[in-house]
Coordinates of C-alpha atoms in Angstrom, one line a residue:
M24 CA 8.4 -14.9 -43.1
E25 CA 6.8 -16.8 -40.2
I26 CA 4.4 -14.5 -38.3
Y27 CA 2.6 -17.0 -36.1
K28 CA 3.5 -20.4 -34.7
S29 CA 1.6 -22.5 -32.1
D30 CA 1.3 -26.2 -31.5
G31 CA 3.1 -27.0 -34.8
I32 CA 0.9 -24.7 -36.8
S33 CA 2.8 -22.0 -38.7
L34 CA 1.5 -19.1 -40.8
R35 CA 3.8 -17.2 -43.2
L36 CA 3.6 -13.8 -44.8
K37 CA 4.8 -14.2 -48.4
E38 CA 4.5 -10.7 -49.6
L39 CA 4.2 -7.2 -48.3
T40 CA 1.9 -4.6 -49.9
R41 CA 2.4 -0.9 -49.2
T42 CA 1.1 2.4 -50.6
V43 CA 3.9 4.7 -51.7
T44 CA 4.0 8.1 -53.3
A45 CA 5.5 8.1 -56.9
P46 CA 7.7 11.0 -58.2
D47 CA 4.7 12.6 -59.9
G48 CA 3.0 12.8 -56.5
K49 CA 0.4 10.1 -57.1
S50 CA -0.1 7.2 -54.7
Q51 CA 0.3 3.7 -55.9
R52 CA 0.3 0.2 -54.4
V53 CA 3.6 -1.7 -54.4
V54 CA 4.2 -5.4 -53.6
Y55 CA 7.5 -6.5 -52.0
H56 CA 8.7 -10.1 -51.8
E57 CA 11.2 -11.9 -49.7
G58 CA 14.6 -10.7 -50.7
D59 CA 13.5 -7.2 -51.4
A60 CA 15.2 -4.7 -49.0
E61 CA 11.8 -3.3 -47.8
Y62 CA 10.4 -6.7 -47.1
D63 CA 13.5 -7.9 -45.2
V64 CA 13.6 -4.8 -43.0
F65 CA 9.9 -5.3 -42.1
A66 CA 10.5 -9.0 -41.5
A67 CA 13.4 -8.3 -39.2
K68 CA 11.3 -5.9 -37.1
Q69 CA 8.4 -8.3 -36.9
K70 CA 10.6 -11.1 -35.8
E71 CA 12.1 -9.0 -33.1
R72 CA 8.7 -7.9 -31.9
L73 CA 7.3 -11.5 -31.8
E74 CA 10.3 -13.1 -30.1
P75 CA 9.8 -13.8 -26.3
A76 CA 11.3 -11.3 -24.0
L77 CA 11.7 -10.9 -20.2
P78 CA 9.2 -8.5 -18.6
Q79 CA 10.5 -5.3 -17.1
N80 CA 8.9 -6.3 -13.8
F81 CA 8.1 -9.9 -13.3
I82 CA 5.4 -9.5 -10.7
A83 CA 3.6 -6.6 -12.4
L84 CA 4.0 -7.5 -16.1
G85 CA 5.0 -11.2 -16.1
Q86 CA 3.2 -14.5 -16.1
G87 CA 3.7 -17.8 -14.2
Q88 CA 4.0 -21.2 -15.8
S89 CA 0.5 -21.8 -14.5
G90 CA -0.8 -19.1 -16.8
T91 CA -1.5 -16.8 -13.9
P92 CA -0.6 -13.2 -14.7
G93 CA 1.9 -11.5 -12.3
W94 CA -0.6 -9.1 -10.8
K95 CA -2.8 -12.1 -9.7
L96 CA 0.3 -13.8 -8.3
H97 CA 0.9 -10.6 -6.3
G98 CA -2.7 -10.9 -5.1
Q99 CA -1.8 -14.3 -3.6
I100 CA 1.0 -12.7 -1.6
R101 CA -1.1 -9.8 -0.5
D102 CA -3.9 -12.1 0.7
K103 CA -1.4 -14.2 2.7
F104 CA -0.1 -11.1 4.5
N105 CA -3.7 -10.2 5.3
Q106 CA -4.3 -13.7 6.7
Y107 CA -1.0 -13.4 8.7
Y108 CA -2.1 -10.3 10.5
A109 CA -5.6 -11.7 11.0
G110 CA -4.0 -14.7 12.8
E111 CA -5.1 -17.1 10.0
A112 CA -1.7 -17.9 8.6
D113 CA 1.8 -18.3 10.1
W114 CA 5.3 -17.4 9.0
K115 CA 5.8 -20.7 7.2
D116 CA 2.5 -20.2 5.3
L117 CA 3.8 -16.8 4.1
E118 CA 7.2 -18.1 3.1
S119 CA 5.6 -21.0 1.2
T120 CA 3.3 -18.7 -0.7
I121 CA 6.1 -16.4 -1.8
T122 CA 8.3 -19.4 -2.7
N123 CA 5.5 -20.8 -4.9
V124 CA 5.0 -17.5 -6.7
V125 CA 8.8 -17.2 -7.3
S126 CA 8.9 -20.8 -8.6
D127 CA 5.9 -20.3 -10.9
L128 CA 7.4 -17.2 -12.5
R129 CA 10.9 -18.8 -12.8
S130 CA 9.5 -21.9 -14.5
N131 CA 7.7 -19.9 -17.1
Y132 CA 10.7 -18.0 -18.3
A133 CA 13.1 -20.9 -18.0
D134 CA 10.8 -22.9 -20.2
Q135 CA 11.0 -20.2 -22.8
G136 CA 14.8 -20.6 -23.0
F137 CA 15.9 -17.8 -20.7
D138 CA 18.8 -18.6 -18.4
P139 CA 17.7 -18.4 -14.7
D140 CA 21.2 -17.3 -13.7
E141 CA 20.6 -14.1 -15.7
F142 CA 17.1 -13.2 -14.5
M143 CA 16.6 -14.7 -11.1
E144 CA 18.0 -11.8 -9.1
D145 CA 15.7 -9.4 -10.8
L146 CA 12.7 -11.7 -10.3
L147 CA 13.4 -12.0 -6.6
L148 CA 13.8 -8.3 -6.2
D149 CA 10.5 -7.6 -8.0
V150 CA 8.7 -10.1 -5.7
Y151 CA 10.5 -8.6 -2.6
G152 CA 9.3 -5.2 -3.7
V153 CA 5.6 -6.1 -3.4
A154 CA 6.2 -8.2 -0.3
R155 CA 7.7 -5.3 1.7
M156 CA 4.8 -3.1 0.8
D157 CA 2.2 -5.8 1.7
A158 CA 4.0 -6.2 5.0
I159 CA 2.8 -2.7 5.8
T160 CA -0.6 -2.6 4.1
G161 CA -1.5 -5.9 5.6
A162 CA -1.0 -4.5 9.1
Y163 CA -3.0 -1.4 8.2
H164 CA -5.8 -3.5 6.6
Q165 CA -6.4 -5.6 9.7
G166 CA -6.5 -2.5 11.9
W167 CA -9.1 -1.0 9.5
L168 CA -11.2 -4.2 9.8
D169 CA -10.9 -4.0 13.6
S170 CA -12.3 -0.5 13.5
R171 CA -15.4 -1.1 11.4
P172 CA -17.8 -2.0 14.3
L173 CA -16.9 1.4 16.0
A174 CA -17.4 3.2 12.7
A175 CA -20.8 1.6 12.4
Q176 CA -21.7 2.5 16.0
Y177 CA -21.5 6.3 15.2
N178 CA -22.1 6.3 11.5
G179 CA -25.1 3.9 11.3
H180 CA -23.2 1.5 9.0
N181 CA -19.7 0.1 8.4
G182 CA -19.5 0.8 4.7
N183 CA -17.3 3.3 2.9
T184 CA -16.6 5.5 5.9
K185 CA -13.6 7.7 5.2
D186 CA -13.3 10.0 8.2
T187 CA -11.7 7.5 10.6
I188 CA -8.3 6.8 12.0
Y189 CA -7.4 3.6 13.8
Y190 CA -4.0 3.0 15.3
D191 CA -2.9 -0.1 17.2
A192 CA 0.6 -0.5 18.5
K193 CA 0.2 -4.3 18.1
Y194 CA 0.3 -3.9 14.3
Y195 CA 3.2 -1.5 14.5
Y196 CA 5.4 -4.0 16.3
Q197 CA 4.2 -6.9 14.1
S198 CA 5.0 -5.0 11.0
E199 CA 8.4 -3.9 12.3
D200 CA 9.2 -7.6 13.0
M201 CA 8.1 -8.5 9.5
K202 CA 10.2 -5.8 7.9
A203 CA 13.3 -7.1 9.8
A204 CA 12.6 -10.7 8.9
L205 CA 11.8 -10.3 5.2
P206 CA 15.4 -9.9 4.0
E207 CA 16.4 -13.1 5.7
M208 CA 13.4 -14.9 4.2
F209 CA 14.3 -13.8 0.7
Q210 CA 17.9 -14.8 1.2
R211 CA 16.7 -18.3 2.0
I212 CA 14.5 -18.3 -1.1
G213 CA 17.4 -16.9 -3.2
Q214 CA 19.6 -19.8 -2.1
R215 CA 17.0 -22.2 -3.1
F216 CA 16.8 -20.8 -6.6
G217 CA 20.5 -20.3 -7.1
V218 CA 21.0 -16.7 -5.9
P219 CA 23.0 -17.3 -2.7
D220 CA 24.2 -13.7 -2.2
L221 CA 20.9 -11.8 -2.8
E222 CA 21.0 -8.3 -1.3
V223 CA 17.7 -6.5 -0.9
P224 CA 17.1 -2.9 0.0
T225 CA 15.7 -2.1 3.5
K226 CA 15.1 1.6 3.0
Y227 CA 13.2 3.5 0.3
P228 CA 14.9 6.5 -1.4
D229 CA 14.4 9.8 0.6
G230 CA 11.6 11.9 -0.7
S231 CA 10.0 9.1 -2.7
L232 CA 6.3 8.3 -2.6
L233 CA 7.2 4.8 -1.5
A234 CA 9.0 6.2 1.5
E235 CA 6.1 8.4 2.4
M236 CA 3.7 5.4 2.3
Y237 CA 5.5 2.2 3.1
T238 CA 8.4 3.0 5.4
S239 CA 6.4 1.8 8.4
Y240 CA 3.0 1.2 9.9
N241 CA 3.1 4.8 11.2
T242 CA 3.8 6.3 7.8
Y243 CA 0.9 4.3 6.2
V244 CA -1.6 5.2 8.9
N245 CA -0.6 8.9 8.5
W246 CA -0.7 8.7 4.8
E247 CA -4.3 7.5 5.0
A248 CA -5.1 10.1 7.7
R249 CA -3.8 13.0 5.6
W250 CA -4.6 12.0 2.0
T251 CA -8.0 10.2 2.0
V252 CA -10.9 12.1 0.6
S253 CA -11.8 13.1 4.2
P254 CA -8.5 14.0 6.0
V255 CA -9.2 14.4 9.7
G256 CA -5.9 14.0 11.5
N257 CA -2.2 14.0 11.6
M258 CA 0.6 12.2 13.3
L259 CA 3.2 14.9 14.1
D260 CA 6.2 12.6 14.4
E261 CA 5.9 9.5 12.4
G262 CA 9.1 8.1 13.8
M263 CA 7.7 7.9 17.4
V264 CA 7.6 4.3 18.8
P265 CA 4.3 3.6 20.5
P266 CA 4.0 2.0 24.0
K267 CA 2.9 -1.6 23.6
D268 CA -0.9 -2.1 24.1
F269 CA -1.7 1.4 23.0
K270 CA -4.4 2.0 20.5
F271 CA -7.0 4.5 19.5
F272 CA -10.0 5.1 17.3
Y273 CA -11.0 8.5 16.0
K274 CA -14.0 9.3 13.8
G275 CA -14.5 12.8 12.4
N276 CA -17.9 14.2 11.6
N277 CA -17.7 15.8 8.2
S278 CA -21.3 15.1 7.5
C279 CA -22.5 16.4 10.9
S280 CA -24.5 13.2 11.3
N281 CA -22.7 11.2 13.9
A282 CA -25.1 9.5 16.3
Y283 CA -24.0 9.8 20.0
P284 CA -25.5 8.1 23.0
S285 CA -26.8 10.1 25.9
T286 CA -23.8 8.8 27.9
L287 CA -21.5 10.8 25.7
P288 CA -22.7 14.4 25.9
P289 CA -20.8 17.4 24.4
E290 CA -17.9 18.6 26.4
G291 CA -19.2 22.2 26.5
S292 CA -16.6 23.7 24.2
P293 CA -17.4 26.8 22.2
G294 CA -19.1 26.2 18.8
P295 CA -21.8 23.9 17.4
D296 CA -21.4 20.5 19.0
I297 CA -23.0 19.0 15.8
D298 CA -19.4 19.1 14.4
D299 CA -18.0 16.9 17.2
G300 CA -15.9 13.9 16.4
V301 CA -15.3 11.0 18.8
L302 CA -12.2 9.5 20.3
H303 CA -11.6 6.1 22.0
V304 CA -8.2 5.4 23.6
W305 CA -7.0 2.2 25.2
Y306 CA -3.8 1.3 27.0
G307 CA -3.8 -2.0 28.9
D308 CA -6.6 -1.8 31.4
W309 CA -7.0 2.0 31.0
S310 CA -9.4 3.5 28.5
F311 CA -11.1 6.8 27.8
V312 CA -13.9 8.0 25.5
T313 CA -14.7 11.6 24.6
R314 CA -16.3 13.8 22.0
V315 CA -13.8 16.0 20.2
P316 CA -14.7 19.6 19.5
V317 CA -13.3 19.9 16.0
R318 CA -14.9 23.0 14.3
Q319 CA -15.4 23.8 10.6
N320 CA -15.4 27.5 11.2
A321 CA -11.8 28.4 12.0
K322 CA -12.5 32.2 12.1
E323 CA -14.5 31.8 15.3
Y324 CA -13.2 28.6 16.9
D325 CA -10.0 26.6 17.2
A326 CA -9.5 24.7 14.0
V327 CA -7.2 22.0 15.5
V328 CA -7.6 19.8 18.6
N329 CA -4.7 17.9 20.0
M330 CA -5.5 14.4 21.4
Y331 CA -3.7 15.0 24.7
D332 CA -5.4 18.4 25.3
V333 CA -8.9 17.1 24.8
I334 CA -8.3 14.1 27.1
S335 CA -6.5 16.0 29.8
R336 CA -9.4 18.5 30.2
H337 CA -11.5 15.6 31.6
C338 CA -9.1 12.9 32.8
R339 CA -6.6 13.1 35.6
D340 CA -5.3 9.5 35.6
I341 CA -3.6 9.4 32.2
P342 CA -0.8 6.9 32.2
E343 CA 2.5 8.7 31.8
E344 CA 3.8 6.2 29.3
I345 CA 1.3 7.2 26.7
V346 CA 1.4 11.0 27.1
P347 CA 4.0 11.5 24.3
M348 CA 1.9 9.5 22.0
L349 CA -1.3 11.4 22.9
K350 CA 0.5 14.7 22.2
N351 CA 1.6 13.3 18.8
F352 CA -1.8 13.4 17.2
D353 CA -3.9 16.4 16.0
F354 CA -7.5 16.3 14.8
F355 CA -9.4 18.8 12.6
S356 CA -12.3 18.9 10.2
S357 CA -11.6 18.1 6.5
I358 CA -12.5 21.7 5.6
Q359 CA -9.5 22.9 7.7
S360 CA -7.1 20.3 6.5
G361 CA -5.6 22.5 3.7
P362 CA -4.5 25.3 6.0
Y363 CA -3.3 22.8 8.6
F364 CA -1.1 20.9 6.2
K365 CA 0.6 24.1 4.9
T366 CA 1.9 24.7 8.4
H367 CA 2.5 21.0 9.4
P368 CA 4.7 19.2 6.9
R369 CA 5.2 15.5 7.5
K370 CA 8.0 14.4 9.8
L371 CA 8.9 11.0 8.5
P372 CA 11.0 8.4 10.4
G373 CA 14.8 9.1 10.2

């Protein structure tokens, strides 16, 4: 039985030795040879195990003809999405990268003797599955990078700061455009590789973790806001479409160590101002900065602060267009996140 073959070199297993229990209960070694039933059953199982097979998921478990494992090929796609949202790559660059990944995977399994007509649809759907997630995480990632200087301003460094939320309508609209364009892109790629009628899903199953995370830029921002190690906020209606040019940065203060300039004094709310978070909001030429009186002690003070409420106490020229979006965000300390989430389930896009 051939058990290994590479570059013309072949190794064969000529006999099989096993320990069996004799009728008298004693163990003994028995040797089986080719032609014996025990040997042939073993040989058949080994042959089946060693024969090449298609992966259950090409991008997660497969390998390209280049020798690059599927998870690294996925990394190439993810990096290109990140570059796209950073303005360092365009749509053609993105489609070219995805096409090259598809080609690399296809060539590997076609060279092994598999019929592309039988596996190309699955391969394309596997690659599409990671691309539609990266279309969302790439937008979030670039926003996170944009927020690091502000995090450092209040935290003293821009390292592993978890108690922040950054939202930029620019990335909402860019990711929505990307979501709409991806199916058409994959149909073009499908035609190139012999799958002219490729159909790809555009919605995740209701109630799935994928739906809670990757439905939109909104859902991913709110997933991070609610489920990081330091949850500090919540988007009440994740289906709300933001006004263009709207963005905000919020930093909580779980460590009670935020550093504030003298130009940003406490707002005079009840409770220890050492707990205060900070909020920056921009909309076109309008902007506002304030400390946010989140409190860790919910028995004596309000546990939740709404974005609109804290701004409207000090500002009388809030643009009407952004009022619904301001009312759509609550802030709280991580200590109070558990009670808050029990009474505020997520409202995902319809």
